[in-house]
Coordinates of C-alpha atoms and ligand atoms in Angstrom, one line a residue:
M656 CA -30.5 59.3 45.6
A657 CA -27.9 57.5 43.5
S658 CA -28.2 57.1 39.7
T659 CA -31.1 54.9 38.6
S660 CA -29.4 54.0 35.3
I661 CA -28.7 50.3 36.0
A662 CA -31.7 48.1 36.5
I663 CA -32.8 44.5 36.7
L664 CA -34.1 43.8 33.2
G665 CA -35.3 40.2 33.7
T666 CA -35.5 37.4 36.3
G667 CA -35.6 33.6 36.1
T668 CA -35.5 30.5 38.3
Y669 CA -35.0 26.8 38.3
S670 CA -36.0 24.4 41.0
P671 CA -35.4 20.6 40.8
E672 CA -38.4 18.3 40.2
K673 CA -38.0 16.3 43.4
V674 CA -40.0 17.6 46.3
L675 CA -38.9 16.3 49.7
S676 CA -41.6 17.0 52.3
N677 CA -41.1 17.2 56.1
D678 CA -43.1 13.9 56.5
E679 CA -40.8 12.1 54.0
L680 CA -37.7 13.5 55.9
S681 CA -39.2 12.3 59.2
L682 CA -39.0 8.7 57.9
S683 CA -35.2 8.9 57.9
V684 CA -34.3 11.5 60.6
D685 CA -35.7 11.9 64.1
T686 CA -37.9 15.0 63.4
S687 CA -41.5 15.8 62.6
D688 CA -43.5 18.0 60.3
E689 CA -44.8 19.8 63.4
W690 CA -41.3 20.6 64.8
I691 CA -40.0 21.8 61.4
V692 CA -43.0 24.0 60.6
T693 CA -43.3 25.5 64.1
R694 CA -39.6 26.4 64.3
T695 CA -38.9 27.3 60.7
G696 CA -42.0 27.6 58.6
I697 CA -40.5 25.1 56.1
R698 CA -42.9 22.5 54.7
E699 CA -40.9 21.0 51.9
R700 CA -37.7 21.6 49.9
R701 CA -36.4 20.6 46.4
I702 CA -33.6 18.1 45.9
A703 CA -31.5 18.0 42.7
A704 CA -31.2 14.7 40.9
G705 CA -27.8 12.9 41.3
T706 CA -26.5 13.9 37.9
E707 CA -28.0 17.5 38.1
T708 CA -25.3 20.0 39.0
T709 CA -25.2 23.6 40.2
A710 CA -24.2 24.7 36.7
D711 CA -27.2 22.8 35.2
M712 CA -29.6 24.6 37.5
A713 CA -27.8 27.9 37.1
A714 CA -28.0 27.6 33.3
S715 CA -31.7 26.9 33.4
A716 CA -32.4 29.9 35.7
A717 CA -30.1 32.1 33.6
A718 CA -31.8 31.1 30.3
D719 CA -35.2 32.0 31.9
A720 CA -33.8 35.4 33.0
I721 CA -32.3 36.2 29.6
A722 CA -35.6 35.3 27.8
N723 CA -37.5 37.4 30.4
A724 CA -35.2 40.4 29.8
G725 CA -35.9 40.1 26.1
I726 CA -32.3 39.8 25.1
S727 CA -30.2 36.8 23.9
A728 CA -27.2 35.0 25.4
S729 CA -25.0 36.8 22.8
D730 CA -25.8 40.1 24.5
I731 CA -24.3 39.1 27.9
D732 CA -20.7 40.3 28.6
L733 CA -20.5 39.6 32.3
V734 CA -21.5 36.5 34.3
I735 CA -21.2 36.6 38.1
L736 CA -22.3 33.4 39.8
A737 CA -22.7 33.3 43.6
T738 CA -22.4 29.8 45.1
L739 CA -20.9 27.8 47.9
T740 CA -21.5 24.6 46.0
P741 CA -19.6 25.0 42.7
D742 CA -19.4 22.0 40.4
L743 CA -15.6 22.0 40.6
P744 CA -12.8 23.9 42.4
M745 CA -12.0 25.1 38.9
P746 CA -13.0 26.3 36.4
A747 CA -15.6 28.6 37.9
T748 CA -19.2 27.5 37.6
A749 CA -19.9 30.8 35.8
C750 CA -17.6 29.5 32.9
L751 CA -19.6 26.3 32.7
V752 CA -22.8 28.4 32.4
Q753 CA -21.2 30.5 29.7
Q754 CA -20.6 27.3 27.7
K755 CA -24.0 25.8 28.3
L756 CA -25.8 29.0 27.1
G757 CA -23.4 30.1 24.3
I758 CA -22.5 33.3 26.0
P759 CA -19.7 34.9 23.8
E760 CA -16.0 34.6 24.7
K761 CA -15.7 38.3 25.3
A762 CA -17.7 37.9 28.5
A763 CA -16.0 38.1 31.9
C764 CA -17.1 35.1 34.0
F765 CA -16.4 34.4 37.6
D766 CA -17.8 32.9 40.8
L767 CA -18.2 34.6 44.1
N768 CA -18.8 33.1 47.6
A769 CA -20.4 35.1 50.3
A770 CA -22.5 32.2 51.5
C771 CA -26.2 33.1 51.8
T772 CA -25.5 36.8 51.1
G773 CA -23.8 35.7 47.9
F774 CA -26.4 37.0 45.5
L775 CA -26.4 40.5 47.0
Y776 CA -22.6 40.6 46.8
A777 CA -22.9 39.6 43.2
L778 CA -25.6 42.2 42.5
D779 CA -23.5 44.9 44.1
T780 CA -20.4 43.8 42.1
A781 CA -22.3 43.7 38.8
W782 CA -23.9 47.1 39.5
A783 CA -20.4 48.7 40.0
M784 CA -19.0 47.0 36.9
L785 CA -22.0 48.0 34.7
E786 CA -21.8 51.6 36.1
S787 CA -18.2 51.8 35.0
G788 CA -19.6 51.6 31.4
R789 CA -17.2 48.8 30.5
Y790 CA -19.9 46.1 30.5
R791 CA -23.4 46.2 29.0
H792 CA -25.4 43.2 30.2
A793 CA -24.6 41.2 33.4
L794 CA -26.0 37.8 34.2
V795 CA -26.1 37.5 38.0
V796 CA -26.9 34.1 39.3
G797 CA -27.3 32.4 42.7
A798 CA -27.3 28.6 42.5
E799 CA -26.8 25.9 45.0
K800 CA -26.8 22.1 45.3
L801 CA -26.7 22.1 49.1
S802 CA -28.1 18.6 49.3
T803 CA -24.4 17.5 48.6
M804 CA -23.2 19.4 51.6
L805 CA -25.6 18.2 54.3
D806 CA -25.2 15.6 57.0
W807 CA -28.5 13.7 56.5
N808 CA -28.2 12.4 60.1
D809 CA -27.9 15.8 61.6
R810 CA -31.5 16.9 62.2
A811 CA -30.5 20.3 63.4
T812 CA -29.3 21.2 59.8
C813 CA -30.6 18.8 57.2
V814 CA -34.2 19.9 57.6
L815 CA -33.3 23.5 56.8
F816 CA -31.8 23.5 53.3
G817 CA -32.7 22.8 49.7
D818 CA -31.4 23.0 46.1
A819 CA -32.4 25.7 43.5
A820 CA -31.1 28.5 41.3
G821 CA -32.3 32.0 40.5
A822 CA -30.9 34.6 38.1
V823 CA -31.3 38.2 37.0
V824 CA -30.1 40.1 34.0
M825 CA -28.9 43.7 34.7
G826 CA -28.2 46.5 32.3
A827 CA -29.1 50.1 31.4
S828 CA -32.6 51.0 32.6
R829 CA -35.2 51.1 29.8
N830 CA -37.3 53.8 31.5
S831 CA -36.8 56.9 33.6
H832 CA -37.7 55.4 36.9
S833 CA -36.4 51.9 37.4
G834 CA -32.9 51.0 38.8
I835 CA -30.7 50.0 41.6
L836 CA -30.8 52.9 44.1
G837 CA -28.4 51.6 46.7
S838 CA -26.5 48.6 48.0
R839 CA -24.6 48.0 51.2
L840 CA -22.5 44.9 52.0
A841 CA -21.0 44.0 55.4
T842 CA -19.4 41.2 57.4
I843 CA -19.4 40.7 61.2
P844 CA -16.1 38.9 62.0
L845 CA -17.6 36.3 64.3
S846 CA -16.2 32.8 65.1
P847 CA -16.5 30.8 61.9
D848 CA -17.9 27.8 63.7
L849 CA -21.2 29.6 64.2
L850 CA -22.1 28.5 60.7
W851 CA -19.6 26.7 58.6
V852 CA -18.4 23.7 56.6
P853 CA -15.4 22.5 58.7
G854 CA -13.5 20.5 56.0
G855 CA -13.2 19.9 52.3
G856 CA -11.4 23.0 51.2
S857 CA -7.6 23.5 51.7
S858 CA -8.2 21.7 55.0
P859 CA -9.2 18.3 53.7
A860 CA -12.5 16.7 55.0
T861 CA -11.9 14.3 57.8
P862 CA -14.4 12.4 60.0
E863 CA -13.9 15.1 62.7
E864 CA -14.1 18.0 60.2
P865 CA -16.5 16.8 57.4
R866 CA -17.6 18.7 54.3
V867 CA -21.1 19.3 55.6
I868 CA -22.9 22.4 57.1
R869 CA -22.6 22.7 60.8
M870 CA -24.3 25.5 62.7
K871 CA -25.1 26.9 66.1
G872 CA -28.7 27.7 65.3
K873 CA -29.7 29.8 68.3
E874 CA -26.7 32.2 68.0
V875 CA -27.1 32.5 64.3
F876 CA -30.8 33.3 64.7
K877 CA -30.0 36.3 66.9
V878 CA -27.2 37.8 64.8
A879 CA -29.2 37.3 61.6
V880 CA -32.2 39.3 62.9
R881 CA -30.0 42.1 64.2
A882 CA -27.9 42.2 61.0
M883 CA -30.8 42.4 58.6
E884 CA -32.7 44.9 60.7
D885 CA -29.6 47.1 60.9
I886 CA -28.8 47.0 57.2
A887 CA -32.5 47.7 56.3
R888 CA -32.6 50.7 58.5
E889 CA -29.2 52.0 57.2
I890 CA -30.3 51.7 53.6
L891 CA -33.7 53.3 54.2
E892 CA -32.1 56.2 56.2
Q893 CA -29.4 56.7 53.5
H894 CA -32.0 57.0 50.8
Q895 CA -34.5 58.9 52.9
V896 CA -37.2 56.3 52.5
T897 CA -39.5 55.3 55.3
A898 CA -40.3 51.6 55.8
D899 CA -43.9 52.1 54.8
Q900 CA -42.8 53.3 51.4
I901 CA -41.4 49.9 50.7
A902 CA -43.9 47.9 48.6
C903 CA -42.1 44.5 49.0
V904 CA -39.2 43.2 51.1
I905 CA -37.4 40.2 49.6
P906 CA -35.6 38.7 52.6
H907 CA -33.2 35.8 52.6
Q908 CA -35.4 32.8 53.1
A909 CA -33.8 30.9 56.0
N910 CA -36.5 30.8 58.6
L911 CA -40.1 32.3 58.8
R912 CA -39.5 33.3 62.4
I913 CA -36.4 35.4 61.4
I914 CA -38.5 37.1 58.8
E915 CA -41.3 37.7 61.3
A916 CA -38.8 39.2 63.8
I917 CA -37.5 41.7 61.2
S918 CA -41.1 42.6 60.3
H919 CA -41.7 43.3 64.0
Y920 CA -38.6 45.4 64.5
L921 CA -39.0 47.4 61.3
K922 CA -42.7 47.8 62.2
L923 CA -43.6 46.7 58.7
P924 CA -46.4 44.2 58.4
M925 CA -45.7 40.7 57.2
D926 CA -47.9 41.2 54.1
R927 CA -45.1 43.4 52.7
F928 CA -42.6 40.5 53.0
F929 CA -42.4 37.9 50.3
V930 CA -42.1 34.4 51.8
N931 CA -41.5 31.2 50.0
V932 CA -39.3 29.4 52.6
D933 CA -42.2 27.0 53.2
R934 CA -41.7 25.5 49.7
Y935 CA -38.0 25.6 49.2
G936 CA -36.3 25.9 52.6
N937 CA -33.0 27.8 52.7
T938 CA -31.4 27.7 49.2
S939 CA -28.5 30.0 50.2
S940 CA -27.4 32.3 47.4
A941 CA -30.4 31.1 45.2
S942 CA -32.9 32.3 47.8
I943 CA -33.2 36.0 47.0
P944 CA -33.4 35.7 43.1
L945 CA -35.8 32.8 43.5
A946 CA -38.1 34.9 45.8
L947 CA -37.7 38.0 43.6
H948 CA -38.8 36.1 40.5
E949 CA -41.8 34.6 42.2
A950 CA -42.8 37.9 43.8
H951 CA -42.7 39.5 40.4
Q952 CA -44.6 36.7 38.7
E953 CA -47.3 36.9 41.4
G954 CA -47.7 40.6 40.8
R955 CA -46.3 41.5 44.3
I956 CA -43.9 43.9 42.5
R957 CA -45.1 46.5 40.0
P958 CA -43.4 49.1 38.0
G959 CA -42.3 52.0 40.1
D960 CA -42.4 50.0 43.4
L961 CA -39.6 50.3 45.9
V962 CA -38.2 46.8 46.7
L963 CA -35.8 46.1 49.6
L964 CA -33.6 43.0 49.4
V965 CA -31.9 41.8 52.6
A966 CA -29.7 38.8 53.4
F967 CA -27.3 37.3 55.9
G968 CA -25.1 34.2 55.7
A969 CA -21.9 32.5 57.0
G970 CA -19.1 34.8 57.7
L971 CA -21.2 36.4 59.0
T972 CA -21.9 38.3 55.9
Y973 CA -24.9 40.5 55.4
G974 CA -26.2 43.0 53.0
G975 CA -29.1 44.9 51.5
A976 CA -30.1 46.6 48.3
L977 CA -32.8 49.1 47.4
V978 CA -34.4 48.8 44.0
R979 CA -36.9 50.9 42.2
W980 CA -38.8 48.4 39.9
Ligands
LIG1524 N1 -36.5 18.0 64.8 C1 -36.8 17.8 66.1 N2 -36.1 18.3 67.1 C2 -35.0 19.1 66.7 C3 -34.6 19.3 65.4 C4 -35.4 18.7 64.4 N3 -35.2 18.9 63.1 N4 -33.5 20.1 65.4 C5 -33.2 20.3 66.7 N5 -34.1 19.7 67.5 C6 -34.1 19.7 68.9 C7 -32.8 20.1 69.6 O1 -32.0 18.9 69.7 C8 -33.3 20.6 70.9 O2 -33.5 19.5 71.8 P1 -33.1 19.6 73.3 O3 -33.8 20.8 73.9 O4 -33.6 18.3 73.8 O5 -31.6 19.8 73.3 C9 -34.6 21.3 70.6 O6 -35.0 20.7 69.4 C10 -34.6 22.8 70.5 O7 -33.5 23.1 69.7 P2 -33.1 24.6 69.6 O8 -31.8 24.7 68.9 O9 -33.3 25.3 70.9 O10 -34.3 25.1 68.6 P3 -34.5 26.6 68.0 O11 -35.8 27.0 68.5 O12 -33.4 27.5 68.2 O13 -34.6 26.3 66.5 C11 -33.3 26.5 64.5 C12 -33.5 25.7 65.8 C13 -32.1 25.9 63.8 C14 -34.6 26.2 63.6 C15 -33.2 28.0 64.7 O14 -32.3 28.2 65.8 C16 -32.7 28.7 63.5 O15 -33.4 28.8 62.5 N6 -31.6 29.4 63.6 C17 -31.1 30.1 62.4 C18 -30.5 29.2 61.4 C19 -30.3 29.8 60.1 O16 -31.1 30.6 59.7 N7 -29.2 29.4 59.4 C20 -29.0 29.7 58.1 C21 -28.2 31.0 58.0 S1 -28.0 31.5 56.4

């Protein structure tokens, strides 16, 4: 197994106050609680206030993670923030978080976009940078204000997503067992229009190509299941771990049926999978750190446990990481 010297030292989250239930959504879109719950497992999602930005949510989650790690903002020398909804094209949202929290100027700060796999891309990057010995404490954040990137008339997408942030602090392990054991990132070069935001970048948004999420749900569903199953198997084999040795799987929270399909193919019962998609919907890069924090808070992850993180997203990016808690 790889070195266990870099570990997750603390976790934190933030979710906006406003809860939007399926029933409330059904008042404005042609959908129903029954349809959404049956097809996705989602019951409600959080929606950020108009003035609340991705950086605000990220900073709250990050402050929580820093406190949870028992360090202070002045100890952070690397901030990697995964998002597809940055506050601004520049500066990076990571720089705004640095300012909000008083993280010192010696810190390297940048954003990264790998869509819903963003947090695992950031975790892998932070792991490598910390292992180089040139950084001591990394703040790794996934934060999204997806409510600004939804077509609220498109029932096929608007019911699926929500706003939130999650964060971890990484640094040298404080004991002999805990640490990141492995990480694997990948991308299947499929047609972008499977899952994309057609306009609003260097191609400006137009009525035909708006700045909203569009998706071919059925196709994405199949690829997502295959990708997450493949990456989970690869990581387990590489580290000579059997599925039943995993105490807790933290999958990207996009759809309960996708998680159930992975449970089925890996022959690992659903009680080993942490699920909170019912309360938040898909929060993209915030999904894994949010679930990881809640799993830890609920006692689903204990010292010494093996934890498997798996995600997929637009690109079609996917990835996995194996952590000894
Ligand atoms: N409420 C009611 N009906 C809806 C609906 C909604 N919110 N959204 C779609 N429908 C309708 C469709 O119009 C379709 O109607 P039709 O048969 O008359 O054309 C019907 O429901 C079935 O749609 P379909 O696309 O076959 O449903 P599905 O079982 O594939 O479920 C998803 C749709 C989106 C829930 C599912 O495909 C999915 O979760 N895919 C993966 C998406 C994902 O995870 N994306 C994020 C990646 S990070």
